[in-house]
Tab-separated table of C-alpha atoms in Angstrom:
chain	number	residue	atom	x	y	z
A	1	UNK	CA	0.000	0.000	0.000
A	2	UNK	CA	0.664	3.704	-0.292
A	3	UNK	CA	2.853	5.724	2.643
A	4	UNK	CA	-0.354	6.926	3.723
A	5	UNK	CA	-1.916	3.705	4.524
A	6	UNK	CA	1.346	3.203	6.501
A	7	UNK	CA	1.167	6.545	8.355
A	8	UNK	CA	-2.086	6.027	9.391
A	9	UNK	CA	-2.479	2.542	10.746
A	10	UNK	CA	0.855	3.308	12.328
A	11	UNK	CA	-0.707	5.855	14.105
A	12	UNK	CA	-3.779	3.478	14.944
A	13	UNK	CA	-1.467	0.623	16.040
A	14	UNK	CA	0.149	3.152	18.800
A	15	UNK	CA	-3.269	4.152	19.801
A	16	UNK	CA	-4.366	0.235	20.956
A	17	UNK	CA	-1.654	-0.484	22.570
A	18	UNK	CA	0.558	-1.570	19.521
A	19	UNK	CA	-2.697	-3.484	18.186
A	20	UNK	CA	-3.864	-5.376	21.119
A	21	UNK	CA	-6.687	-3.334	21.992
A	22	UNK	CA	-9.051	-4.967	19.225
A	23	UNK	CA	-12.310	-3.081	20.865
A	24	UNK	CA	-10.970	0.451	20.568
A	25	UNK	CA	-10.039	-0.002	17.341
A	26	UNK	CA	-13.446	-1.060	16.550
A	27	UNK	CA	-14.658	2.712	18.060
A	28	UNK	CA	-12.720	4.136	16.170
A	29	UNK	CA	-13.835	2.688	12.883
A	30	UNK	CA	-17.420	2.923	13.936
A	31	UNK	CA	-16.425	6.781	14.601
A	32	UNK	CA	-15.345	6.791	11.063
A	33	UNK	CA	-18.380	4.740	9.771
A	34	UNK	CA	-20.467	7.594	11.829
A	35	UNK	CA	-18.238	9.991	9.617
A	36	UNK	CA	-18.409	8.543	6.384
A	37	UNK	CA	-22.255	8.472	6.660
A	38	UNK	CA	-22.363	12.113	7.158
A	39	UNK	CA	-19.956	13.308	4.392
A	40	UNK	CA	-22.082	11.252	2.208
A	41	UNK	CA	-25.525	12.550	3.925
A	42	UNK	CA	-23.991	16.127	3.094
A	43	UNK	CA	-23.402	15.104	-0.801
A	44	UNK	CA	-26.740	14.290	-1.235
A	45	UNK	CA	-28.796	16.872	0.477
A	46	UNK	CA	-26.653	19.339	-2.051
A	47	UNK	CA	-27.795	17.346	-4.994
A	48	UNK	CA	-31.295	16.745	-3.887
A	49	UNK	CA	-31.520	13.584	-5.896
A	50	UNK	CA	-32.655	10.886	-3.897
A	51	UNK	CA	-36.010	10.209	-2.023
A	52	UNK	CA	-35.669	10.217	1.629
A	53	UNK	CA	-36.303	6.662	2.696
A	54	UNK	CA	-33.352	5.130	0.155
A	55	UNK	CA	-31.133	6.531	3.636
A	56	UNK	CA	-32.623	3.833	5.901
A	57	UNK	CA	-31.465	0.956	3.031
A	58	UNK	CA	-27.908	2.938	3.533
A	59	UNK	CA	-27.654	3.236	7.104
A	60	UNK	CA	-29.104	-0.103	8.465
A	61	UNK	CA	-29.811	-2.468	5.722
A	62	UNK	CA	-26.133	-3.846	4.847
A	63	UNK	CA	-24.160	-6.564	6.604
A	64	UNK	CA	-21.454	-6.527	4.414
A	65	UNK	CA	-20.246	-2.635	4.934
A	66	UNK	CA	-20.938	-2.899	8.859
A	67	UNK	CA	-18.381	-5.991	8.670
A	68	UNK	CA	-16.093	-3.637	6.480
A	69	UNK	CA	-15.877	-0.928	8.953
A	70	UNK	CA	-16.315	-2.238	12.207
A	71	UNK	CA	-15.349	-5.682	11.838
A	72	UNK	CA	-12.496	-6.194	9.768
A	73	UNK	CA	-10.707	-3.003	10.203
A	74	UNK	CA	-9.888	-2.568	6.651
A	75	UNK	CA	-8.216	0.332	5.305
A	76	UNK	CA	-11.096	0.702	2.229
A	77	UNK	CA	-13.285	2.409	4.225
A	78	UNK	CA	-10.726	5.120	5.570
A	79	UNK	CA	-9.693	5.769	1.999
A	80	UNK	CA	-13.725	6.350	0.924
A	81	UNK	CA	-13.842	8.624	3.690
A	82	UNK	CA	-11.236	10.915	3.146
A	83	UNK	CA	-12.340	11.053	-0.539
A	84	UNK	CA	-16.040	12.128	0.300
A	85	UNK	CA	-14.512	15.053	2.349
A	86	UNK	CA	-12.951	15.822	-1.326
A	87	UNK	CA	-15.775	15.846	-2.739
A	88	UNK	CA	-17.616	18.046	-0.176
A	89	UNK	CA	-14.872	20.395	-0.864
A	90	UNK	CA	-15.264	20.487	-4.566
A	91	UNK	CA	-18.934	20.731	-4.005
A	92	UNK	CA	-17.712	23.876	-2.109
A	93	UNK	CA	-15.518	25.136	-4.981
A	94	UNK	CA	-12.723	24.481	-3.245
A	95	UNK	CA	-10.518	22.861	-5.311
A	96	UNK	CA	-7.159	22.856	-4.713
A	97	UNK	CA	-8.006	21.515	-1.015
A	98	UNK	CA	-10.073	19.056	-2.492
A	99	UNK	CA	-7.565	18.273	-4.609
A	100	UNK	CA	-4.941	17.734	-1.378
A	101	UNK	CA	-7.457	15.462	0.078
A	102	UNK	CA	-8.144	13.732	-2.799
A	103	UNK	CA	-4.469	12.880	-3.290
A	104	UNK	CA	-4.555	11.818	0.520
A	105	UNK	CA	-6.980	9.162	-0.081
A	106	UNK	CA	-5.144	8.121	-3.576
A	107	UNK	CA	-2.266	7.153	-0.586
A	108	UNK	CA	-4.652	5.100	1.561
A	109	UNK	CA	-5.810	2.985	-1.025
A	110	UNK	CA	-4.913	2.791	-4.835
A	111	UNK	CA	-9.058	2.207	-6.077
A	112	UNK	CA	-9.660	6.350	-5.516
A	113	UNK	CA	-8.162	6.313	-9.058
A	114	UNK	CA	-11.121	5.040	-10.528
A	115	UNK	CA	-12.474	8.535	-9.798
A	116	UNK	CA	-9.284	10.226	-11.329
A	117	UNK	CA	-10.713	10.523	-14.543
A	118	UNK	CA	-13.521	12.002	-14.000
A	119	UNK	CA	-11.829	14.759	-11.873
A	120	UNK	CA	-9.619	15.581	-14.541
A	121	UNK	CA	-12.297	15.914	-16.549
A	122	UNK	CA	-13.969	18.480	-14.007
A	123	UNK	CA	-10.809	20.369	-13.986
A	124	UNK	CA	-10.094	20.906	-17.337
A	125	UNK	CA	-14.042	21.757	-17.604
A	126	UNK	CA	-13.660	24.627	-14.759
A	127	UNK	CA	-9.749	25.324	-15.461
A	128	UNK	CA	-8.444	24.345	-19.115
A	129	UNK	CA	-5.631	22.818	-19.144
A	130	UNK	CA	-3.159	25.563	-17.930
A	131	UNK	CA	-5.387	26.162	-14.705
A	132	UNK	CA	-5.504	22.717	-14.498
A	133	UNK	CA	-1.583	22.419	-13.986
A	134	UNK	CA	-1.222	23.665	-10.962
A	135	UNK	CA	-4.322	21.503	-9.224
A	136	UNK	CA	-2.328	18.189	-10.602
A	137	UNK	CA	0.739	19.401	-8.982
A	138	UNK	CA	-1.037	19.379	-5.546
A	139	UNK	CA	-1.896	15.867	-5.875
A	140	UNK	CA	1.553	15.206	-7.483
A	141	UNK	CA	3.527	16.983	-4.799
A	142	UNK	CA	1.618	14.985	-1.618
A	143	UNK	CA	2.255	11.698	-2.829
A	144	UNK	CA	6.080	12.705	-3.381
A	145	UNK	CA	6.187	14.417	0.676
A	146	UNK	CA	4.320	10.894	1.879
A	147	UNK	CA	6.468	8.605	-0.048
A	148	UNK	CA	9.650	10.711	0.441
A	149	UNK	CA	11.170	8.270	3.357
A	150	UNK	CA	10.436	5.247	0.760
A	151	UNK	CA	11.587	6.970	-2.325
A	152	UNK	CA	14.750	8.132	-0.429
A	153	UNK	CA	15.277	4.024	0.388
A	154	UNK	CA	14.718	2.207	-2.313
A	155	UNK	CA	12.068	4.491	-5.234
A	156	UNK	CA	11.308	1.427	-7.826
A	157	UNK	CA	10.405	-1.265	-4.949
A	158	UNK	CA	7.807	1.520	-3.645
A	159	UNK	CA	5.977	2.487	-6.807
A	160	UNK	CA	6.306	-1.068	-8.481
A	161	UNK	CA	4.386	-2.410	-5.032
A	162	UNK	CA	2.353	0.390	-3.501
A	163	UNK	CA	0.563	1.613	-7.114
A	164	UNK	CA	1.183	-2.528	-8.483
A	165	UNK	CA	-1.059	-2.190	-11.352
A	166	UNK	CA	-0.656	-5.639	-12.872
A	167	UNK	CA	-1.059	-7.519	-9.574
A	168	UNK	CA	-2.353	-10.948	-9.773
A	169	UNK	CA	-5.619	-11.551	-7.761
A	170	UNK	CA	-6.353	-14.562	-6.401
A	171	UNK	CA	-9.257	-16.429	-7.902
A	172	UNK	CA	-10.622	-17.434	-4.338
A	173	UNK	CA	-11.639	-14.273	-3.546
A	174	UNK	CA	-12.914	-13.087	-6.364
A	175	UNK	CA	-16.974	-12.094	-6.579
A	176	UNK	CA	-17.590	-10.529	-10.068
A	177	UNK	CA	-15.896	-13.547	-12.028
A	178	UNK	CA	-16.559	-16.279	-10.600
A	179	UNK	CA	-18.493	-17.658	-13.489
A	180	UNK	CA	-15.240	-17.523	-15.485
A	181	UNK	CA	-12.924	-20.861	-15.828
A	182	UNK	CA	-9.811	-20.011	-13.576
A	183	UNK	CA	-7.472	-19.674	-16.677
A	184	UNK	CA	-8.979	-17.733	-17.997
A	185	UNK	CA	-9.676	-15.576	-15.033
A	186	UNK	CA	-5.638	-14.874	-14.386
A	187	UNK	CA	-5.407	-14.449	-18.668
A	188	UNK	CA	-3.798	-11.592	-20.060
A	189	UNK	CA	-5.184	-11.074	-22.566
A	190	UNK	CA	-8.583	-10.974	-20.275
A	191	UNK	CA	-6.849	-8.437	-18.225
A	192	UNK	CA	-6.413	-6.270	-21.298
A	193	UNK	CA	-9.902	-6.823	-22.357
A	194	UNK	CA	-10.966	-5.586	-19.892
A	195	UNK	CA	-8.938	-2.025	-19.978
A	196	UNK	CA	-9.876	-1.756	-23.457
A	197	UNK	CA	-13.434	-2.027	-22.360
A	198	UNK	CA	-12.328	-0.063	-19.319
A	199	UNK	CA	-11.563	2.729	-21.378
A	200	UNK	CA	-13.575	2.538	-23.971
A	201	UNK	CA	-16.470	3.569	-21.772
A	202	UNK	CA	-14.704	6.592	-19.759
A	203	UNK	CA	-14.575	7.545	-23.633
A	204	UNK	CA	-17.974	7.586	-24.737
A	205	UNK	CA	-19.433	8.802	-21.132
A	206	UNK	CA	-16.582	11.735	-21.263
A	207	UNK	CA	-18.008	12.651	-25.385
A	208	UNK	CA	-21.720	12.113	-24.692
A	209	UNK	CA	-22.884	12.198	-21.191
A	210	UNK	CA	-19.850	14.705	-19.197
A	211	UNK	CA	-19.723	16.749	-21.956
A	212	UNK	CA	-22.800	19.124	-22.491
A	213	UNK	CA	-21.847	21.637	-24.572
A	214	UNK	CA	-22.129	22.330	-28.507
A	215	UNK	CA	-18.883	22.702	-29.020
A	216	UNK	CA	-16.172	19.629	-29.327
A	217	UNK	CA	-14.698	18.306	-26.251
A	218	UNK	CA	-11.204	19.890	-27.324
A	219	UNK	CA	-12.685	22.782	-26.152
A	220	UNK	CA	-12.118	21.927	-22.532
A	221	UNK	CA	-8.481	22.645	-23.109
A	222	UNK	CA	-8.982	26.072	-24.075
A	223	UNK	CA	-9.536	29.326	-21.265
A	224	UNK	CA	-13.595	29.007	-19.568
A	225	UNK	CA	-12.806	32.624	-20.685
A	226	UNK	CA	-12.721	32.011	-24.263
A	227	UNK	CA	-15.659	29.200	-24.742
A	228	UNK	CA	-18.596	30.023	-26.091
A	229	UNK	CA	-21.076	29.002	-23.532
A	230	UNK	CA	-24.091	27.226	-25.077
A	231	UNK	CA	-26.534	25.345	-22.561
A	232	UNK	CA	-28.933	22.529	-24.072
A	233	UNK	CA	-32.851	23.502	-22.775
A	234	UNK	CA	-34.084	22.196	-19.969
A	235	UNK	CA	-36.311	18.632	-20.483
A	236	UNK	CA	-36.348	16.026	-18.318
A	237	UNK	CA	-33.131	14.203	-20.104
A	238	UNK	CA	-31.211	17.117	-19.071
A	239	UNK	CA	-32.486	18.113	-15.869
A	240	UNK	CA	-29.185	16.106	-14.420
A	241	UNK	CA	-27.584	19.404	-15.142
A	242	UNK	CA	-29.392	22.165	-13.971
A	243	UNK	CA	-26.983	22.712	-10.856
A	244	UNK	CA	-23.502	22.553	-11.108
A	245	UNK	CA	-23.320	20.219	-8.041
A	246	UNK	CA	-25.410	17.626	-9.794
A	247	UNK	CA	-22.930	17.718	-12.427
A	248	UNK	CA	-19.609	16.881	-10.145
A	249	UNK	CA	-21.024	14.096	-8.177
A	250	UNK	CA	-22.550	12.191	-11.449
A	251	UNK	CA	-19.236	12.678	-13.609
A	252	UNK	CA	-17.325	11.144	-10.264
A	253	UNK	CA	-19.639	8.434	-9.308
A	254	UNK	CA	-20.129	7.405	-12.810
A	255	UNK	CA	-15.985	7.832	-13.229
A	256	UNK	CA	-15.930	5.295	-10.447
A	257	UNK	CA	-18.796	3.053	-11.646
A	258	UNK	CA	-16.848	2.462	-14.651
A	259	UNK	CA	-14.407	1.152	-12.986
A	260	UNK	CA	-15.986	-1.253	-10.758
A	261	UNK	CA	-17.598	-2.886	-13.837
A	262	UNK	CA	-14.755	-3.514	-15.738
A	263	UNK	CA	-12.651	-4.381	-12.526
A	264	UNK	CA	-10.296	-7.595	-12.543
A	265	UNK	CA	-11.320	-9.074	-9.471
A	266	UNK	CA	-13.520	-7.538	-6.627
A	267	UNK	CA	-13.020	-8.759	-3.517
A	268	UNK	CA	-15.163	-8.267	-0.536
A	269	UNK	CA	-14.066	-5.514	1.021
A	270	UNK	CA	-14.850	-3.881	-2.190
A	271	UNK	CA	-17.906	-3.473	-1.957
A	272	UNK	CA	-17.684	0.096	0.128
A	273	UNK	CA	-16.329	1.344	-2.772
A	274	UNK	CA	-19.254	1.843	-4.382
A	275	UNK	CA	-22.076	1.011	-2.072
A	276	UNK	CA	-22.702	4.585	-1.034
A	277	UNK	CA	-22.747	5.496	-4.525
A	278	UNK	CA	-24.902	3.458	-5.417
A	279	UNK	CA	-28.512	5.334	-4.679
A	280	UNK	CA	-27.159	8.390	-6.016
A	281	UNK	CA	-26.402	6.227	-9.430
A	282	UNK	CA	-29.780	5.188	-9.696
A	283	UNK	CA	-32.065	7.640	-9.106
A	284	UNK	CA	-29.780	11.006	-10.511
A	285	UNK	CA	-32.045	10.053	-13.820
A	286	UNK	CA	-36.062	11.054	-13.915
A	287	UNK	CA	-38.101	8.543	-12.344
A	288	UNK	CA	-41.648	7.589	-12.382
A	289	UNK	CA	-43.499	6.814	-9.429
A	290	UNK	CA	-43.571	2.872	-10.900
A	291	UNK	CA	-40.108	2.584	-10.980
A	292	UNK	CA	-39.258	3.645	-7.207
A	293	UNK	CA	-39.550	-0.731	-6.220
A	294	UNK	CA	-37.565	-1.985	-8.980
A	295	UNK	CA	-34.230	0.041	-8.106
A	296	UNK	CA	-34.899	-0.594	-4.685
A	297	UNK	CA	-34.959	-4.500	-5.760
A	298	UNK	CA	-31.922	-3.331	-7.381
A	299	UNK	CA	-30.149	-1.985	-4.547
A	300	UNK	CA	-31.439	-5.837	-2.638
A	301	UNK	CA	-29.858	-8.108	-4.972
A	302	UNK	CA	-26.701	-6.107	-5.873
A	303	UNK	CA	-26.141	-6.821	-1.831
A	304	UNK	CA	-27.379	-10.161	-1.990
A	305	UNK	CA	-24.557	-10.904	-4.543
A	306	UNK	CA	-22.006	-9.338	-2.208
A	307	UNK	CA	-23.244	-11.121	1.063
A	308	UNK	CA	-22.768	-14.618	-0.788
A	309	UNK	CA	-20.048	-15.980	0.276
A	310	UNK	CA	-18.064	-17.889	-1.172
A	311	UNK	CA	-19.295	-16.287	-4.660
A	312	UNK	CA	-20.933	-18.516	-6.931
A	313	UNK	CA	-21.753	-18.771	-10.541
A	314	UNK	CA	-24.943	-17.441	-9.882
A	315	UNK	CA	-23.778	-14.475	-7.610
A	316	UNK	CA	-21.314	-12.488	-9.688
A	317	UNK	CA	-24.020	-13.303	-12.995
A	318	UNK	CA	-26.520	-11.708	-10.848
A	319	UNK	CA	-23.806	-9.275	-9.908
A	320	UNK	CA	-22.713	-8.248	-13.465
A	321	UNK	CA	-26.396	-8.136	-14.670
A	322	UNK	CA	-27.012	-5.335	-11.698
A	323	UNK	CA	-24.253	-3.366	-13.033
A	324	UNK	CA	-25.176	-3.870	-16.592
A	325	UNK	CA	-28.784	-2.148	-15.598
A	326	UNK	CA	-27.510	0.489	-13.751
A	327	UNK	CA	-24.962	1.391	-16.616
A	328	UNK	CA	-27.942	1.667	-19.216
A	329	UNK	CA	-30.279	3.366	-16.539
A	330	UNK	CA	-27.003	5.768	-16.830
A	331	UNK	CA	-26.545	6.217	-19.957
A	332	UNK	CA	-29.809	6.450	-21.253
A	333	UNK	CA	-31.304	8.278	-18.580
A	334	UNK	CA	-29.092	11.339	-18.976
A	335	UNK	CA	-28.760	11.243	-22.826
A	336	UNK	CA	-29.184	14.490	-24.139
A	337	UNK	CA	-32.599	15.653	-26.093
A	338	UNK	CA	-33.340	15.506	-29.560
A	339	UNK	CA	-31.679	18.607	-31.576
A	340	UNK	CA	-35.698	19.935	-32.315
A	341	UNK	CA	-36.346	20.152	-36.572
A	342	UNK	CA	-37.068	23.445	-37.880
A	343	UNK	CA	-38.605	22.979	-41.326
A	344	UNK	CA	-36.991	25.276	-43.982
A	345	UNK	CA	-38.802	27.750	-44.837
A	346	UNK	CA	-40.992	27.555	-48.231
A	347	UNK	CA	-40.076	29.993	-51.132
A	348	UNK	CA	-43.793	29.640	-51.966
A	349	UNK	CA	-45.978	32.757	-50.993
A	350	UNK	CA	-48.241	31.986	-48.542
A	351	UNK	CA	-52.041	31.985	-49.732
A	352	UNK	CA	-54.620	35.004	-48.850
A	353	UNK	CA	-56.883	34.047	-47.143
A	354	UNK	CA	-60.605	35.358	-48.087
A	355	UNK	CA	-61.351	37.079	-45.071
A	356	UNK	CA	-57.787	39.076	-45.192
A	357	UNK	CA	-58.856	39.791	-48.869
């Protein structure tokens, strides 16, 4: 893992009693689950997206995070913490700060890249590319200060392990794959597959669901001074983007969505990063009264899949069919409207009528 990882549950292994004290480590981590919930409270009261009662299911209705937290200690949900404070702070236009904390949580836990993309996206949509500079350097220059002991010992053994980007995942653990013959779970060629497809979709979200505007997305890298500023009307497609808050939590969760479908291997702990995400993802888009039950059916058998354990063929199907509506509920719920057909005008006089006669 990343030096902050290290710095951190250093600092937690002094606090019980160099890791003996099992029950006040579990206080703290429900202090941070207690934390986590409101960051992510705070998100979605500025978006206004979701009804009210989807915050029980969040809260109260998931085994599988309250192990996460409180049971096993992992260091997931610390890094999803710290990056929801980000994200409250870019909700508050503060960026570079955001962008500090964001790099924080990068050092917790490699996954908070999944949202990289669609923050540099976001910056280069607020910035250009010049003003973006300076906001990458902040999230540069942290991970150098954290890593500085390491990179002063022994710099290729820390970045080939802590950001391992080709590591090998075991295929007992795995929950989205399962259905998959072993071989070719720990293929290559799979692997790459998988990028491609990876990518591929940050691609087409980026051209026709980030990017609102008339003019080509190589206008990002130009001044916000010098853009010509063209908003679509307002229908119920677009409604997504009638506050600029709405905007920066959809490009991020969706950034991170992405991700999570075309993931390797996602192991159980994994499941926090996305889970809070999750209601936001689903009901951003217009929905009819009918189709309240069905997402929150939705929302039941994605954590179905992630409370079976071990996985089975079933499972991570059910699992990758979940994802699969979600993605479409995305992408078609927030395509933009129709350009409307003006008919050309005819060179033909118009008729008189009698009474104008």
């Amino acid at each position: 893992y990343p030096a902050g990882f290290v710095y951190i549950f250093l600092g937690l292994y002094y606090a019980t009693g160099r890791g003996t004290d099992i029950r006040l480590a579990q206080y703290l981590f429900a202090g941070l689950y207690l934390l986590n919930l409101l960051l992510v409270f705070r998100i979605y009261c500025r978006t206004n997206k979701v009804p009210p009662y989807v915050f029980f299911f969040m809260c109260c209705a998931s085994y599988r995070i309250h192990s996460i937290f409180v049971l096993r200690l992992f260091n997931d949900p610390v890094a999803m913490a710290i990056l929801f404070l980000a994200i409250n702070l870019f909700l508050e236009e503060h960026w570079s700060w955001g962008c500090l904390f964001f790099s924080l949580a990068v050092s917790v836990k490699m996954n908070i890249l999944l949202f990289a993309p669609g923050l540099l996206f976001l910056l280069l949509q607020r910035f250009g590319l010049l003003g973006c500079i300076p906001k990458l350097c902040i999230c540069a220059l942290l991970q150098v200060v954290l890593g500085l002991p390491f990179l002063m010992v022994n710099p290729m053994g820390y970045l080939t392990r802590s950001f391992d980007l080709g590591r090998q995942f075991q295929f007992k653990w795995t929950v989205n794959w399962r259905f998959l013959p072993e071989e070719v779970f720990h293929n290559r060629a799979f692997h790459a597959t998988l990028l491609l497809a990876h990518l591929t979709g940050l691609g087409l979200f980026a051209l026709h669901r980030w990017h609102r505007s008339k003019e080509s997305i190589l206008a990002l890298l130009k001044d916000p001074a010098e853009r010509k500023h063209a908003s679509p009307p307002l229908t119920a497609n677009n409604i997504l983007w009638q506050g600029g808050h709405a905007q920066i939590v959809f490009v991020l969760f969706s950034s991170n969505f992405l991700g999570i479908c075309y993931s390797r291997s996602l192991h159980y702990q994994f499941y926090v990063w996305y889970f809070h995400t999750l209601p936001y993802l689903l009901w951003c888009t217009p929905t009819a009264k009918l189709a309240h039950m069905p997402k929150v059916l939705l929302l039941g058998v994605i954590e179905l899949c992630w409370n079976t354990y071990p996985s089975t063929v079933c499972s991570s199907l059910s699992l990758h069919i979940c994802h699969g509506l979600v993605l479409l509920q995305l992408w078609y719920g927030t395509a933009p409207p129709p350009v409307p057909h003006t008919p050309a005008p005819s060179r033909r006089p118009a008729a008189i009528s009698k009474k104008a006669q």
